[in-house]
GROMACS .gro file of N, CA and C in nm:
model
  354
    1UNK      N    1  -0.315  -2.343   3.688
    1UNK     CA    2  -0.340  -2.256   3.516
    1UNK      C    3  -0.456  -2.219   3.547
    2UNK      N    4  -0.382  -2.113   3.503
    2UNK     CA    5  -0.513  -1.942   3.523
    2UNK      C    6  -0.676  -1.972   3.446
    3UNK      N    7  -0.760  -1.919   3.444
    3UNK     CA    8  -0.941  -1.860   3.371
    3UNK      C    9  -0.874  -1.866   3.251
    4UNK      N   10  -0.817  -1.793   3.136
    4UNK     CA   11  -0.832  -1.782   3.030
    4UNK      C   12  -0.757  -1.957   2.960
    5UNK      N   13  -0.619  -1.981   3.029
    5UNK     CA   14  -0.602  -2.051   2.977
    5UNK      C   15  -0.742  -2.271   2.961
    6UNK      N   16  -0.798  -2.333   2.845
    6UNK     CA   17  -0.823  -2.426   2.852
    6UNK      C   18  -0.789  -2.493   2.861
    7UNK      N   19  -0.781  -2.642   2.941
    7UNK     CA   20  -0.774  -2.788   2.973
    7UNK      C   21  -0.720  -2.781   2.815
    8UNK      N   22  -0.682  -2.880   2.883
    8UNK     CA   23  -0.549  -3.012   2.741
    8UNK      C   24  -0.643  -3.092   2.620
    9UNK      N   25  -0.686  -3.100   2.730
    9UNK     CA   26  -0.828  -3.211   2.648
    9UNK      C   27  -0.920  -3.194   2.589
   10UNK      N   28  -1.016  -3.020   2.565
   10UNK     CA   29  -1.056  -2.905   2.538
   10UNK      C   30  -1.065  -2.921   2.391
   11UNK      N   31  -1.166  -2.926   2.299
   11UNK     CA   32  -1.152  -2.845   2.231
   11UNK      C   33  -1.087  -2.776   2.100
   12UNK      N   34  -1.048  -2.665   2.279
   12UNK     CA   35  -1.081  -2.523   2.231
   12UNK      C   36  -0.856  -2.522   2.151
   13UNK      N   37  -0.862  -2.576   2.306
   13UNK     CA   38  -0.695  -2.604   2.340
   13UNK      C   39  -0.635  -2.704   2.181
   14UNK      N   40  -0.714  -2.731   2.174
   14UNK     CA   41  -0.678  -2.851   2.049
   14UNK      C   42  -0.746  -2.807   1.820
   15UNK      N   43  -0.807  -2.670   1.873
   15UNK     CA   44  -0.829  -2.575   1.750
   15UNK      C   45  -0.765  -2.426   1.719
   16UNK      N   46  -0.691  -2.386   1.817
   16UNK     CA   47  -0.622  -2.246   1.897
   16UNK      C   48  -0.567  -2.293   1.758
   17UNK      N   49  -0.481  -2.225   1.745
   17UNK     CA   50  -0.337  -2.234   1.577
   17UNK      C   51  -0.228  -2.042   1.609
   18UNK      N   52  -0.156  -2.121   1.681
   18UNK     CA   53  -0.126  -2.002   1.819
   18UNK      C   54   0.007  -1.862   1.616
   19UNK      N   55   0.029  -2.028   1.523
   19UNK     CA   56   0.104  -1.942   1.376
   19UNK      C   57   0.068  -1.783   1.340
   20UNK      N   58  -0.106  -1.831   1.326
   20UNK     CA   59  -0.150  -1.728   1.258
   20UNK      C   60  -0.197  -1.603   1.311
   21UNK      N   61  -0.163  -1.646   1.500
   21UNK     CA   62  -0.149  -1.513   1.569
   21UNK      C   63  -0.012  -1.500   1.522
   22UNK      N   64   0.136  -1.506   1.506
   22UNK     CA   65   0.242  -1.503   1.517
   22UNK      C   66   0.242  -1.387   1.387
   23UNK      N   67   0.173  -1.447   1.327
   23UNK     CA   68   0.206  -1.418   1.165
   23UNK      C   69   0.120  -1.255   1.157
   24UNK      N   70  -0.001  -1.272   1.263
   24UNK     CA   71   0.028  -1.067   1.170
   24UNK      C   72   0.027  -1.040   1.276
   25UNK      N   73   0.106  -1.084   1.402
   25UNK     CA   74   0.132  -0.986   1.542
   25UNK      C   75   0.308  -0.917   1.490
   26UNK      N   76   0.317  -1.038   1.309
   26UNK     CA   77   0.457  -0.980   1.277
   26UNK      C   78   0.447  -0.850   1.198
   27UNK      N   79   0.387  -0.904   1.182
   27UNK     CA   80   0.305  -0.744   0.951
   27UNK      C   81   0.224  -0.598   1.093
   28UNK      N   82   0.181  -0.641   1.222
   28UNK     CA   83   0.130  -0.505   1.324
   28UNK      C   84   0.291  -0.446   1.359
   29UNK      N   85   0.389  -0.549   1.406
   29UNK     CA   86   0.483  -0.439   1.399
   29UNK      C   87   0.608  -0.377   1.330
   30UNK      N   88   0.546  -0.454   1.227
   30UNK     CA   89   0.606  -0.411   1.096
   30UNK      C   90   0.558  -0.282   1.072
   31UNK      N   91   0.393  -0.306   1.066
   31UNK     CA   92   0.359  -0.102   1.111
   31UNK      C   93   0.468  -0.014   1.124
   32UNK      N   94   0.404  -0.061   1.336
   32UNK     CA   95   0.404   0.011   1.392
   32UNK      C   96   0.607   0.081   1.376
   33UNK      N   97   0.731   0.011   1.350
   33UNK     CA   98   0.814   0.013   1.319
   33UNK      C   99   0.786   0.112   1.156
   34UNK      N  100   0.745   0.098   1.058
   34UNK     CA  101   0.733   0.115   0.930
   34UNK      C  102   0.707   0.267   1.003
   35UNK      N  103   0.569   0.278   1.047
   35UNK     CA  104   0.481   0.393   1.030
   35UNK      C  105   0.613   0.474   1.112
   36UNK      N  106   0.660   0.447   1.232
   36UNK     CA  107   0.683   0.602   1.357
   36UNK      C  108   0.885   0.595   1.320
   37UNK      N  109   0.906   0.488   1.237
   37UNK     CA  110   1.095   0.498   1.225
   37UNK      C  111   1.076   0.592   1.046
   38UNK      N  112   0.952   0.613   1.002
   38UNK     CA  113   1.049   0.650   0.870
   38UNK      C  114   1.091   0.747   0.869
   39UNK      N  115   1.046   0.879   0.914
   39UNK     CA  116   1.096   1.009   0.938
   39UNK      C  117   1.195   1.015   0.986
   40UNK      N  118   1.259   0.964   1.101
   40UNK     CA  119   1.416   0.958   1.174
   40UNK      C  120   1.480   0.881   1.072
   41UNK      N  121   1.428   0.797   1.042
   41UNK     CA  122   1.515   0.732   0.913
   41UNK      C  123   1.601   0.760   0.782
   42UNK      N  124   1.493   0.902   0.709
   42UNK     CA  125   1.530   0.945   0.603
   42UNK      C  126   1.605   1.080   0.660
   43UNK      N  127   1.582   1.095   0.799
   43UNK     CA  128   1.715   1.214   0.817
   43UNK      C  129   1.829   1.135   0.877
   44UNK      N  130   1.846   1.007   0.913
   44UNK     CA  131   1.979   0.973   0.950
   44UNK      C  132   1.967   0.821   0.956
   45UNK      N  133   2.125   0.804   0.802
   45UNK     CA  134   2.100   0.709   0.737
   45UNK      C  135   2.122   0.583   0.797
   46UNK      N  136   2.159   0.478   0.939
   46UNK     CA  137   2.231   0.388   0.994
   46UNK      C  138   2.034   0.369   1.031
   47UNK      N  139   1.992   0.470   1.080
   47UNK     CA  140   1.874   0.392   1.119
   47UNK      C  141   1.820   0.413   1.070
   48UNK      N  142   1.877   0.419   0.860
   48UNK     CA  143   1.740   0.366   0.773
   48UNK      C  144   1.797   0.256   0.787
   49UNK      N  145   1.833   0.163   0.772
   49UNK     CA  146   1.936   0.028   0.719
   49UNK      C  147   1.838  -0.045   0.832
   50UNK      N  148   1.843   0.031   0.931
   50UNK     CA  149   1.784  -0.051   1.114
   50UNK      C  150   1.635  -0.036   1.085
   51UNK      N  151   1.548   0.019   0.950
   51UNK     CA  152   1.483   0.081   0.981
   51UNK      C  153   1.456  -0.030   0.918
   52UNK      N  154   1.467  -0.092   0.792
   52UNK     CA  155   1.443  -0.183   0.619
   52UNK      C  156   1.512  -0.287   0.727
   53UNK      N  157   1.629  -0.369   0.779
   53UNK     CA  158   1.589  -0.468   0.867
   53UNK      C  159   1.510  -0.515   0.919
   54UNK      N  160   1.415  -0.414   1.019
   54UNK     CA  161   1.337  -0.479   1.100
   54UNK      C  162   1.184  -0.487   1.009
   55UNK      N  163   1.167  -0.439   0.968
   55UNK     CA  164   1.074  -0.489   0.853
   55UNK      C  165   1.102  -0.574   0.774
   56UNK      N  166   1.142  -0.632   0.728
   56UNK     CA  167   1.208  -0.679   0.615
   56UNK      C  168   1.175  -0.895   0.685
   57UNK      N  169   1.298  -0.823   0.827
   57UNK     CA  170   1.288  -0.953   0.923
   57UNK      C  171   1.105  -1.040   0.996
   58UNK      N  172   1.044  -0.877   0.990
   58UNK     CA  173   0.954  -0.844   1.046
   58UNK      C  174   0.794  -0.981   0.885
   59UNK      N  175   0.848  -0.912   0.832
   59UNK     CA  176   0.738  -0.992   0.665
   59UNK      C  177   0.859  -1.059   0.611
   60UNK      N  178   1.006  -1.091   0.633
   60UNK     CA  179   1.015  -1.245   0.651
   60UNK      C  180   0.984  -1.387   0.768
   61UNK      N  181   0.895  -1.281   0.849
   61UNK     CA  182   0.847  -1.435   0.949
   61UNK      C  183   0.699  -1.395   0.964
   62UNK      N  184   0.635  -1.307   0.917
   62UNK     CA  185   0.513  -1.320   0.897
   62UNK      C  186   0.492  -1.450   0.802
   63UNK      N  187   0.580  -1.393   0.651
   63UNK     CA  188   0.530  -1.520   0.591
   63UNK      C  189   0.540  -1.641   0.669
   64UNK      N  190   0.664  -1.724   0.659
   64UNK     CA  191   0.723  -1.791   0.705
   64UNK      C  192   0.573  -1.859   0.784
   65UNK      N  193   0.618  -1.827   0.958
   65UNK     CA  194   0.487  -1.855   1.040
   65UNK      C  195   0.382  -1.806   0.911
   66UNK      N  196   0.229  -1.725   0.849
   66UNK     CA  197   0.127  -1.791   0.716
   66UNK      C  198   0.142  -1.897   0.748
   67UNK      N  199   0.296  -1.941   0.619
   67UNK     CA  200   0.251  -2.069   0.601
   67UNK      C  201   0.227  -2.149   0.580
   68UNK      N  202   0.338  -2.198   0.740
   68UNK     CA  203   0.316  -2.256   0.880
   68UNK      C  204   0.162  -2.308   0.968
   69UNK      N  205   0.055  -2.134   0.907
   69UNK     CA  206   0.015  -2.202   0.992
   69UNK      C  207  -0.179  -2.276   0.890
   70UNK      N  208  -0.106  -2.191   0.795
   70UNK     CA  209  -0.233  -2.210   0.670
   70UNK      C  210  -0.201  -2.406   0.611
   71UNK      N  211  -0.134  -2.398   0.641
   71UNK     CA  212  -0.076  -2.595   0.640
   71UNK      C  213  -0.108  -2.682   0.790
   72UNK      N  214  -0.107  -2.606   0.878
   72UNK     CA  215  -0.140  -2.628   1.013
   72UNK      C  216  -0.305  -2.650   1.054
   73UNK      N  217  -0.370  -2.506   0.990
   73UNK     CA  218  -0.484  -2.519   0.938
   73UNK      C  219  -0.591  -2.658   0.830
   74UNK      N  220  -0.498  -2.621   0.770
   74UNK     CA  221  -0.529  -2.720   0.671
   74UNK      C  222  -0.538  -2.883   0.692
   75UNK      N  223  -0.409  -2.973   0.711
   75UNK     CA  224  -0.334  -3.113   0.731
   75UNK      C  225  -0.474  -3.141   0.923
   76UNK      N  226  -0.471  -2.991   1.075
   76UNK     CA  227  -0.482  -2.997   1.181
   76UNK      C  228  -0.655  -2.987   1.135
   77UNK      N  229  -0.685  -2.989   1.095
   77UNK     CA  230  -0.905  -2.890   1.102
   77UNK      C  231  -0.906  -2.738   1.212
   78UNK      N  232  -0.760  -2.690   1.133
   78UNK     CA  233  -0.752  -2.625   1.305
   78UNK      C  234  -0.747  -2.439   1.272
   79UNK      N  235  -0.794  -2.340   1.325
   79UNK     CA  236  -0.840  -2.179   1.262
   79UNK      C  237  -0.861  -2.174   1.256
   80UNK      N  238  -0.812  -2.018   1.224
   80UNK     CA  239  -0.715  -1.883   1.180
   80UNK      C  240  -0.663  -1.956   1.006
   81UNK      N  241  -0.688  -1.957   0.911
   81UNK     CA  242  -0.681  -1.991   0.734
   81UNK      C  243  -0.663  -1.900   0.712
   82UNK      N  244  -0.749  -1.797   0.720
   82UNK     CA  245  -0.756  -1.637   0.675
   82UNK      C  246  -0.733  -1.482   0.767
   83UNK      N  247  -0.702  -1.544   0.885
   83UNK     CA  248  -0.591  -1.465   0.890
   83UNK      C  249  -0.419  -1.544   0.938
   84UNK      N  250  -0.410  -1.649   0.880
   84UNK     CA  251  -0.260  -1.668   0.802
   84UNK      C  252  -0.277  -1.612   0.687
   85UNK      N  253  -0.391  -1.599   0.625
   85UNK     CA  254  -0.348  -1.543   0.467
   85UNK      C  255  -0.320  -1.382   0.478
   86UNK      N  256  -0.405  -1.307   0.540
   86UNK     CA  257  -0.337  -1.225   0.620
   86UNK      C  258  -0.228  -1.198   0.635
   87UNK      N  259  -0.236  -1.239   0.693
   87UNK     CA  260  -0.035  -1.216   0.833
   87UNK      C  261   0.043  -1.256   0.676
   88UNK      N  262   0.021  -1.385   0.563
   88UNK     CA  263   0.137  -1.332   0.441
   88UNK      C  264   0.089  -1.244   0.396
   89UNK      N  265  -0.011  -1.205   0.343
   89UNK     CA  266   0.005  -1.070   0.228
   89UNK      C  267   0.071  -0.935   0.309
   90UNK      N  268   0.069  -1.014   0.443
   90UNK     CA  269   0.126  -0.809   0.461
   90UNK      C  270   0.253  -0.865   0.478
   91UNK      N  271   0.317  -0.930   0.484
   91UNK     CA  272   0.443  -1.037   0.507
   91UNK      C  273   0.482  -0.960   0.371
   92UNK      N  274   0.446  -0.994   0.278
   92UNK     CA  275   0.489  -0.958   0.205
   92UNK      C  276   0.498  -0.724   0.089
   93UNK      N  277   0.417  -0.796   0.162
   93UNK     CA  278   0.343  -0.570   0.132
   93UNK      C  279   0.442  -0.551   0.256
   94UNK      N  280   0.593  -0.574   0.323
   94UNK     CA  281   0.674  -0.599   0.430
   94UNK      C  282   0.794  -0.597   0.319
   95UNK      N  283   0.835  -0.688   0.287
   95UNK     CA  284   0.927  -0.760   0.151
   95UNK      C  285   0.935  -0.599   0.120
   96UNK      N  286   0.815  -0.626  -0.020
   96UNK     CA  287   0.833  -0.524  -0.100
   96UNK      C  288   0.878  -0.347  -0.060
   97UNK      N  289   0.817  -0.344   0.044
   97UNK     CA  290   0.822  -0.201   0.155
   97UNK      C  291   1.012  -0.260   0.154
   98UNK      N  292   1.018  -0.263   0.142
   98UNK     CA  293   1.166  -0.297   0.224
   98UNK      C  294   1.255  -0.308   0.146
   99UNK      N  295   1.250  -0.321   0.024
   99UNK     CA  296   1.327  -0.357  -0.122
   99UNK      C  297   1.246  -0.248  -0.163
  100UNK      N  298   1.194  -0.102  -0.164
  100UNK     CA  299   1.179   0.018  -0.266
  100UNK      C  300   1.255   0.108  -0.147
  101UNK      N  301   1.254   0.106  -0.044
  101UNK     CA  302   1.339   0.190  -0.023
  101UNK      C  303   1.538   0.150   0.007
  102UNK      N  304   1.518  -0.002  -0.095
  102UNK     CA  305   1.638  -0.073  -0.028
  102UNK      C  306   1.780   0.014  -0.166
  103UNK      N  307   1.603   0.018  -0.231
  103UNK     CA  308   1.680   0.035  -0.364
  103UNK      C  309   1.654   0.216  -0.434
  104UNK      N  310   1.645   0.304  -0.277
  104UNK     CA  311   1.540   0.427  -0.283
  104UNK      C  312   1.746   0.506  -0.272
  105UNK      N  313   1.751   0.389  -0.117
  105UNK     CA  314   1.897   0.377  -0.043
  105UNK      C  315   2.065   0.378  -0.169
  106UNK      N  316   1.996   0.237  -0.199
  106UNK     CA  317   2.169   0.231  -0.335
  106UNK      C  318   2.126   0.377  -0.453
  107UNK      N  319   1.927   0.406  -0.542
  107UNK     CA  320   2.017   0.518  -0.587
  107UNK      C  321   2.017   0.625  -0.558
  108UNK      N  322   2.002   0.699  -0.400
  108UNK     CA  323   2.025   0.836  -0.365
  108UNK      C  324   2.222   0.864  -0.365
  109UNK      N  325   2.264   0.710  -0.227
  109UNK     CA  326   2.394   0.730  -0.293
  109UNK      C  327   2.402   0.686  -0.444
  110UNK      N  328   2.421   0.620  -0.516
  110UNK     CA  329   2.462   0.665  -0.627
  110UNK      C  330   2.471   0.767  -0.706
  111UNK      N  331   2.355   0.835  -0.653
  111UNK     CA  332   2.355   0.981  -0.752
  111UNK      C  333   2.436   1.019  -0.666
  112UNK      N  334   2.435   1.021  -0.599
  112UNK     CA  335   2.587   1.172  -0.506
  112UNK      C  336   2.730   1.181  -0.487
  113UNK      N  337   2.795   0.925  -0.529
  113UNK     CA  338   2.835   0.950  -0.603
  113UNK      C  339   2.843   1.023  -0.732
  114UNK      N  340   2.790   1.024  -0.837
  114UNK     CA  341   2.814   1.076  -0.970
  114UNK      C  342   2.793   1.188  -0.850
  115UNK      N  343   2.709   1.305  -0.802
  115UNK     CA  344   2.784   1.446  -0.737
  115UNK      C  345   2.911   1.425  -0.779
  116UNK      N  346   2.918   1.368  -0.649
  116UNK     CA  347   3.064   1.394  -0.613
  116UNK      C  348   3.154   1.374  -0.679
  117UNK      N  349   3.233   1.280  -0.837
  117UNK     CA  350   3.288   1.238  -0.866
  117UNK      C  351   3.319   1.322  -1.017
  118UNK      N  352   3.197   1.450  -1.062
  118UNK     CA  353   3.225   1.542  -1.111
  118UNK      C  354   3.249   1.636  -1.127
   0.00000   0.00000   0.00000
């Protein structure tokens, strides 16, 4: 057992809520991917689809893990309810960003189709 891990019977091991951390980590990952990948994604279309998919999947992961963490915190008295709520809100923001990016891509492709047709 390492120095940072607590023994199985201790109060810290019983009060830890890893789903809350997973929820927030998914949002942070989506923020790094979204911030760093936006400019190349605007130039190269397949990268745009990948960028949207990663942000959408990270957002869904954050939402599911956040709800699971809040349920566990309420039922078992664990810590991390506010951390899980931050993950849920951030996850919905990620889903909204991915949906808006998808709408923009569909709009650009539709506009190009109209221009090419006429």
